[in-house]
């Protein structure tokens, strides 16, 4: 944990977001034909969600990635009913998607949520000629859709990694080329009052990400499970390479919005903040004034785009903060606005929840009031 100004920041490295596992249920126990004894059933393999588990911890603890349940006990003279084999539990982080060989997907979103992935075989009995059955074999895929309060979103080289290092004193890869962040970087901002806000620095998007170009879907799936988004935009614009078109800061914002919309429209319902980075560059203030005018009147500038590049609706940012990840300008303000935005949104959600509960109560009372009184004091059966 690293002290940074008014906050602490805890850094997590070597992030893993998917694993392939082999699972097998335990074989059943042998029956006892002469006395009609039944063998014990083999143990089952379960996937169980735990808040403090990560896929990296799972991989480190079980490098073979093989999970086999215990075998059922054989029937014998002094124990005709064989005991059941021991179940095997695979601990996984909350927010995991489990996909089996048939493509069936089940998500474990709460602590102690569980799913049976490989059933144990039956013990030997009359029905099986007292011979035991083998347990199921299954290959499963674990896929983590990252859960974080804030997800940093931007084109490559927008300065997300530099911003992370400024906020946290962490050491993400930083260089003067596009793709330096190739996997999510996770961390937590812990304020002086011990309030914690989790932050995810995600790999940079490129145009066409919704079609799985660049990091594509590997990036976009993580955005689904962040509470809010923080767009990080280079005030001087962006150009991926000499073969691609230069984009201004305003064009970058429009294209980021379109990529999210094309991947999944629901992403546009998330609250979004905007950090305009690299304000230490010459002429940055003038470019920022131009950008603010464009953001306040976006429809006046959409004619500059091709029709297929224009999103159905433009983003309304909760807060717009000019920053410089190099000089530290605006960093403290950004931290404060992140916290403020999360609190505002939480209050709105709580208010909406209480209104819904009150409405349901009013409807319930209305239905009870309109019911006819029972005849002769006896409630008629329904």
Coordinates of C-alpha atoms in Angstrom, one line a residue:
X1 CA 0.0 0.0 0.0
X2 CA 1.4 3.4 -1.0
X3 CA 0.7 6.8 0.6
X4 CA -0.2 9.4 -1.9
X5 CA -1.3 12.9 -0.7
X6 CA -4.7 12.6 1.0
X7 CA -5.3 9.0 -0.1
X8 CA -3.8 5.5 0.1
X9 CA -3.8 3.3 -3.0
X10 CA -3.5 -0.4 -2.9
X11 CA -2.1 -1.9 -6.1
X12 CA -2.9 -5.3 -7.6
X13 CA -0.6 -6.8 -10.3
X14 CA -0.6 -9.8 -12.6
X15 CA -4.3 -9.7 -13.3
X16 CA -6.0 -12.8 -14.7
X17 CA -9.5 -12.6 -16.1
X18 CA -10.1 -16.1 -17.5
X19 CA -9.1 -19.7 -16.7
X20 CA -9.9 -23.2 -18.2
X21 CA -10.3 -26.0 -15.7
X22 CA -10.7 -29.7 -15.8
X23 CA -13.3 -31.2 -13.4
X24 CA -14.4 -34.7 -12.6
X25 CA -17.0 -36.1 -10.2
X26 CA -15.9 -39.0 -8.0
X27 CA -16.6 -42.6 -9.0
X28 CA -19.2 -44.5 -7.0
X29 CA -18.3 -47.3 -4.6
X30 CA -18.7 -51.0 -5.4
X31 CA -21.9 -52.7 -4.3
X32 CA -22.0 -56.0 -2.3
X33 CA -24.1 -58.4 -4.4
X34 CA -24.3 -61.3 -1.8
X35 CA -26.0 -59.0 0.8
X36 CA -27.5 -56.4 -1.5
X37 CA -25.2 -53.7 -0.2
X38 CA -25.0 -50.4 -2.1
X39 CA -21.8 -48.5 -2.8
X40 CA -21.6 -44.8 -1.9
X41 CA -22.2 -42.1 -4.5
X42 CA -19.2 -40.3 -5.8
X43 CA -18.6 -36.7 -4.6
X44 CA -19.7 -33.7 -6.8
X45 CA -17.6 -30.8 -8.0
X46 CA -19.0 -27.3 -7.2
X47 CA -17.9 -23.8 -8.1
X48 CA -18.4 -21.5 -5.2
X49 CA -18.1 -17.7 -5.1
X50 CA -15.9 -16.0 -2.5
X51 CA -15.3 -12.3 -2.1
X52 CA -11.6 -12.5 -1.2
X53 CA -10.6 -14.9 -4.0
X54 CA -9.0 -13.9 -7.3
X55 CA -8.4 -16.0 -10.4
X56 CA -4.6 -15.5 -9.9
X57 CA -4.8 -16.9 -6.4
X58 CA -6.8 -19.9 -7.8
X59 CA -4.2 -20.5 -10.5
X60 CA -1.3 -20.2 -8.1
X61 CA -2.8 -22.5 -5.5
X62 CA -3.9 -25.1 -8.1
X63 CA -1.4 -24.9 -11.0
X64 CA -2.5 -28.1 -12.6
X65 CA -6.1 -26.7 -12.8
X66 CA -7.6 -30.2 -12.2
X67 CA -10.4 -30.7 -9.7
X68 CA -11.5 -34.2 -8.8
X69 CA -14.1 -35.1 -6.2
X70 CA -13.7 -38.1 -3.8
X71 CA -14.8 -41.6 -4.6
X72 CA -17.7 -43.2 -2.9
X73 CA -16.9 -46.0 -0.3
X74 CA -17.4 -49.6 -1.2
X75 CA -20.2 -51.6 0.5
X76 CA -19.0 -54.1 3.0
X77 CA -20.3 -56.4 5.6
X78 CA -20.1 -54.0 8.5
X79 CA -21.3 -51.0 6.4
X80 CA -23.7 -52.2 3.7
X81 CA -24.5 -48.6 2.6
X82 CA -21.2 -47.1 1.5
X83 CA -20.5 -43.6 2.5
X84 CA -20.6 -40.8 0.0
X85 CA -17.4 -39.4 -1.6
X86 CA -16.2 -36.0 -0.5
X87 CA -17.4 -33.0 -2.6
X88 CA -14.8 -30.8 -4.2
X89 CA -15.3 -27.0 -4.1
X90 CA -13.6 -24.6 -6.5
X91 CA -13.3 -21.1 -4.9
X92 CA -13.8 -18.3 -7.4
X93 CA -14.2 -14.5 -7.2
X94 CA -17.7 -13.0 -7.0
X95 CA -18.7 -11.8 -10.5
X96 CA -17.5 -14.9 -12.4
X97 CA -19.2 -16.4 -15.4
X98 CA -19.0 -20.2 -15.7
X99 CA -19.3 -21.7 -19.2
X100 CA -19.5 -25.4 -19.7
X101 CA -18.7 -27.5 -22.9
X102 CA -22.2 -26.9 -24.2
X103 CA -21.9 -23.1 -24.0
X104 CA -24.3 -22.7 -21.1
X105 CA -23.3 -19.7 -19.0
X106 CA -24.2 -19.1 -15.4
X107 CA -23.0 -16.1 -13.4
X108 CA -22.1 -16.1 -9.7
X109 CA -22.8 -12.6 -8.5
X110 CA -23.0 -13.0 -4.7
X111 CA -20.9 -14.5 -1.9
X112 CA -21.5 -18.2 -1.5
X113 CA -23.4 -18.5 -4.8
X114 CA -22.6 -22.0 -6.2
X115 CA -23.1 -24.2 -9.2
X116 CA -22.7 -27.9 -9.8
X117 CA -20.3 -28.5 -12.6
X118 CA -19.5 -32.3 -12.4
X119 CA -21.7 -34.8 -10.7
X120 CA -20.4 -37.9 -8.9
X121 CA -21.2 -41.4 -10.2
X122 CA -23.8 -43.6 -8.6
X123 CA -22.6 -46.4 -6.3
X124 CA -23.1 -50.0 -7.3
X125 CA -26.6 -51.3 -6.6
X126 CA -29.1 -53.8 -8.0
X127 CA -30.0 -51.5 -10.9
X128 CA -26.3 -51.4 -12.0
X129 CA -25.6 -55.0 -11.3
X130 CA -23.8 -53.7 -8.2
X131 CA -21.1 -52.1 -10.4
X132 CA -20.3 -48.4 -9.7
X133 CA -20.6 -45.6 -12.3
X134 CA -17.9 -43.1 -13.0
X135 CA -18.3 -39.4 -12.3
X136 CA -18.9 -36.8 -15.0
X137 CA -15.9 -35.2 -16.7
X138 CA -16.3 -31.5 -17.6
X139 CA -14.0 -28.8 -18.9
X140 CA -15.3 -25.4 -17.8
X141 CA -14.2 -21.8 -18.5
X142 CA -14.2 -19.1 -15.9
X143 CA -14.5 -15.6 -17.2
X144 CA -14.3 -12.6 -14.9
X145 CA -16.1 -9.5 -15.8
X146 CA -14.2 -7.0 -13.7
X147 CA -16.1 -5.4 -10.8
X148 CA -14.8 -2.0 -9.9
X149 CA -16.3 1.4 -8.9
X150 CA -14.5 3.3 -11.7
X151 CA -13.2 2.1 -15.1
X152 CA -10.7 4.2 -17.0
X153 CA -11.7 4.4 -20.7
X154 CA -9.8 5.9 -23.5
X155 CA -7.9 5.4 -26.8
X156 CA -4.3 4.1 -26.5
X157 CA -1.7 6.7 -25.3
X158 CA -4.4 9.0 -23.8
X159 CA -2.4 8.9 -20.6
X160 CA -4.4 6.5 -18.5
X161 CA -1.3 4.7 -17.2
X162 CA 0.4 8.0 -16.4
X163 CA -2.8 9.1 -14.6
X164 CA -2.8 5.8 -12.6
X165 CA 0.9 6.4 -11.6
X166 CA 0.1 10.0 -10.6
X167 CA -2.8 8.9 -8.5
X168 CA -1.2 5.9 -6.9
X169 CA 2.6 6.0 -7.3
X170 CA 2.2 2.6 -8.9
X171 CA 4.5 1.6 -11.8
X172 CA 2.4 0.6 -14.8
X173 CA 4.2 0.4 -18.2
X174 CA 4.5 3.9 -19.7
X175 CA 6.0 4.7 -23.1
X176 CA 5.6 6.8 -26.1
X177 CA 3.7 4.2 -28.1
X178 CA 0.1 3.1 -28.2
X179 CA -0.4 -0.3 -26.5
X180 CA 1.4 -0.2 -23.2
X181 CA -1.6 -1.5 -21.1
X182 CA -2.3 -5.0 -22.3
X183 CA -4.2 -6.2 -19.2
X184 CA -6.3 -4.5 -16.6
X185 CA -4.6 -2.9 -13.7
X186 CA -6.6 -2.9 -10.4
X187 CA -6.3 -0.8 -7.4
X188 CA -8.1 1.0 -4.6
X189 CA -8.1 4.6 -3.5
X190 CA -8.5 4.6 0.3
X191 CA -9.2 8.1 1.6
X192 CA -8.3 9.5 5.1
X193 CA -11.7 8.5 6.5
X194 CA -11.0 5.0 5.2
X195 CA -13.5 5.3 2.3
X196 CA -12.4 3.0 -0.5
X197 CA -12.9 3.4 -4.2
X198 CA -11.8 0.7 -6.6
X199 CA -10.3 1.8 -9.9
X200 CA -9.6 -0.3 -13.0
X201 CA -7.1 0.9 -15.7
X202 CA -8.3 -0.9 -18.8
X203 CA -6.5 -1.5 -22.1
X204 CA -7.0 1.2 -24.7
X205 CA -9.8 1.0 -27.2
X206 CA -9.4 1.5 -30.9
X207 CA -12.0 2.2 -33.6
X208 CA -13.7 -1.1 -34.4
X209 CA -13.4 -2.5 -30.9
X210 CA -17.1 -3.6 -30.9
X211 CA -16.1 -5.9 -33.8
X212 CA -13.3 -7.3 -31.6
X213 CA -10.5 -5.3 -33.2
X214 CA -7.5 -4.6 -31.0
X215 CA -8.2 -5.7 -27.4
X216 CA -11.9 -5.6 -28.5
X217 CA -14.3 -7.6 -26.5
X218 CA -11.6 -8.6 -24.0
X219 CA -11.7 -4.9 -23.0
X220 CA -15.3 -4.1 -23.4
X221 CA -16.6 -7.0 -21.2
X222 CA -14.9 -5.4 -18.2
X223 CA -16.7 -2.1 -18.6
X224 CA -20.0 -3.9 -18.0
X225 CA -19.2 -4.4 -14.3
X226 CA -17.9 -1.0 -13.4
X227 CA -20.3 1.4 -11.6
X228 CA -19.1 4.4 -13.4
X229 CA -16.8 5.3 -16.3
X230 CA -14.0 7.8 -16.5
X231 CA -13.1 8.9 -20.0
X232 CA -9.5 9.9 -20.3
X233 CA -8.9 12.0 -23.4
X234 CA -5.7 13.6 -24.8
X235 CA -6.5 17.3 -25.3
X236 CA -4.2 17.3 -28.4
X237 CA -6.2 14.5 -30.0
X238 CA -5.2 11.0 -31.1
X239 CA -3.7 9.1 -34.0
X240 CA -3.0 5.4 -33.7
X241 CA -0.4 5.3 -36.5
X242 CA 0.7 7.2 -39.6
X243 CA -1.7 5.1 -41.6
X244 CA -4.8 6.0 -39.5
X245 CA -6.8 9.3 -39.4
X246 CA -6.0 11.9 -36.8
X247 CA -8.8 12.5 -34.4
X248 CA -9.4 15.7 -32.3
X249 CA -10.3 15.4 -28.6
X250 CA -14.0 15.9 -29.4
X251 CA -13.9 13.3 -32.2
X252 CA -12.2 10.9 -29.7
X253 CA -15.1 11.3 -27.3
X254 CA -17.7 10.8 -30.0
X255 CA -15.9 7.6 -31.2
X256 CA -15.5 6.2 -27.7
X257 CA -19.2 6.8 -27.2
X258 CA -20.1 5.0 -30.5
X259 CA -17.9 2.0 -29.7
X260 CA -19.6 1.5 -26.3
X261 CA -23.0 1.9 -28.0
X262 CA -22.3 -0.6 -30.7
X263 CA -21.0 -3.2 -28.2
X264 CA -23.9 -2.8 -25.8
X265 CA -26.3 0.1 -25.5
X266 CA -26.9 -0.4 -21.8
X267 CA -23.3 0.8 -21.2
X268 CA -24.5 4.3 -22.1
X269 CA -26.7 4.4 -19.0
X270 CA -23.7 4.4 -16.7
X271 CA -22.6 7.7 -15.2
X272 CA -19.5 9.1 -16.9
X273 CA -16.9 11.6 -15.9
X274 CA -14.4 13.2 -18.3
X275 CA -10.7 13.8 -17.5
X276 CA -9.1 16.0 -20.2
X277 CA -5.4 15.0 -20.0
X278 CA -2.1 16.6 -21.1
X279 CA -3.1 20.2 -20.1
X280 CA 0.6 21.0 -19.7
X281 CA 1.0 21.0 -23.6
X282 CA 1.5 24.4 -25.4
X283 CA -1.9 25.8 -26.5
X284 CA -3.8 23.3 -24.2
X285 CA -6.0 26.0 -22.7
X286 CA -7.2 27.3 -26.1
X287 CA -7.9 23.7 -27.2
X288 CA -9.8 23.1 -23.9
X289 CA -12.1 26.1 -24.5
X290 CA -12.8 24.8 -28.1
X291 CA -13.6 21.3 -26.6
X292 CA -15.9 22.7 -24.0
X293 CA -17.9 24.7 -26.6
X294 CA -18.2 21.5 -28.7
X295 CA -19.4 19.5 -25.7
X296 CA -21.9 22.1 -24.7
X297 CA -23.4 22.2 -28.3
X298 CA -22.5 18.7 -29.7
X299 CA -25.3 18.7 -32.3
X300 CA -23.7 21.8 -34.0
X301 CA -20.6 19.7 -34.8
X302 CA -22.0 16.2 -35.6
X303 CA -22.3 17.1 -39.3
X304 CA -18.5 16.7 -39.4
X305 CA -18.8 13.0 -38.9
X306 CA -19.9 10.2 -41.2
X307 CA -23.4 9.0 -40.4
X308 CA -22.3 5.6 -39.1
X309 CA -19.9 7.2 -36.6
X310 CA -22.6 9.3 -34.9
X311 CA -23.9 7.7 -31.6
X312 CA -27.7 7.6 -31.0
X313 CA -27.1 9.9 -28.1
X314 CA -24.2 11.8 -26.9
X315 CA -22.7 11.4 -23.4
X316 CA -23.7 13.9 -20.7
X317 CA -20.7 14.0 -18.4
X318 CA -21.3 14.2 -14.6
X319 CA -18.1 16.3 -14.3
X320 CA -15.4 17.5 -16.7
X321 CA -11.9 17.9 -15.1
X322 CA -8.8 19.3 -17.0
X323 CA -5.7 17.5 -15.7
X324 CA -2.1 16.8 -16.4
X325 CA -0.8 13.4 -15.3
X326 CA 2.7 14.8 -15.8
X327 CA 2.6 17.9 -13.6
X328 CA -0.2 16.7 -11.2
X329 CA -2.6 19.6 -12.2
X330 CA -6.2 18.8 -11.4
X331 CA -5.4 15.4 -9.8
X332 CA -6.8 16.2 -6.4
X333 CA -9.9 17.7 -7.9
X334 CA -10.4 14.6 -10.0
X335 CA -10.2 12.4 -6.9
X336 CA -12.8 14.6 -5.1
X337 CA -15.1 14.5 -8.2
X338 CA -14.8 10.7 -8.4
X339 CA -16.0 10.4 -4.9
X340 CA -18.7 13.0 -5.3
X341 CA -20.1 11.4 -8.4
X342 CA -20.3 7.9 -6.8
X343 CA -22.0 9.4 -3.7
X344 CA -24.5 11.3 -5.9
X345 CA -25.4 8.2 -7.9
X346 CA -25.7 6.0 -4.8
X347 CA -28.2 8.5 -3.3
X348 CA -30.2 8.5 -6.5
X349 CA -30.3 4.7 -6.5
X350 CA -31.4 4.6 -2.8
X351 CA -34.1 7.2 -3.5
X352 CA -35.4 5.2 -6.5
X353 CA -35.4 2.0 -4.4
X354 CA -37.4 3.6 -1.5
X355 CA -39.9 5.1 -4.0
X356 CA -40.4 1.7 -5.5
X357 CA -40.9 0.1 -2.1
X358 CA -43.5 2.8 -1.1
X359 CA -45.3 2.3 -4.4
X360 CA -45.5 -1.4 -3.9
X361 CA -46.8 -0.9 -0.4
X362 CA -49.5 1.5 -1.6
X363 CA -50.6 -1.0 -4.3
X364 CA -50.7 -3.8 -1.8
X365 CA -52.8 -1.7 0.6
X366 CA -55.2 -0.7 -2.2
X367 CA -55.7 -4.3 -3.2
X368 CA -56.4 -5.3 0.4
X369 CA -58.9 -2.3 0.8
X370 CA -60.8 -3.3 -2.3
X371 CA -61.3 -6.9 -1.4
X372 CA -64.9 -7.8 -0.4
X373 CA -65.5 -8.5 3.3
X374 CA -65.8 -12.2 4.2
X375 CA -69.4 -13.6 4.5
X376 CA -70.5 -14.5 8.0
X377 CA -67.1 -13.7 9.3
X378 CA -65.6 -16.7 7.4
X379 CA -63.0 -16.1 4.8
X380 CA -63.9 -17.9 1.6
X381 CA -61.3 -20.3 0.1
X382 CA -59.4 -19.1 -2.9

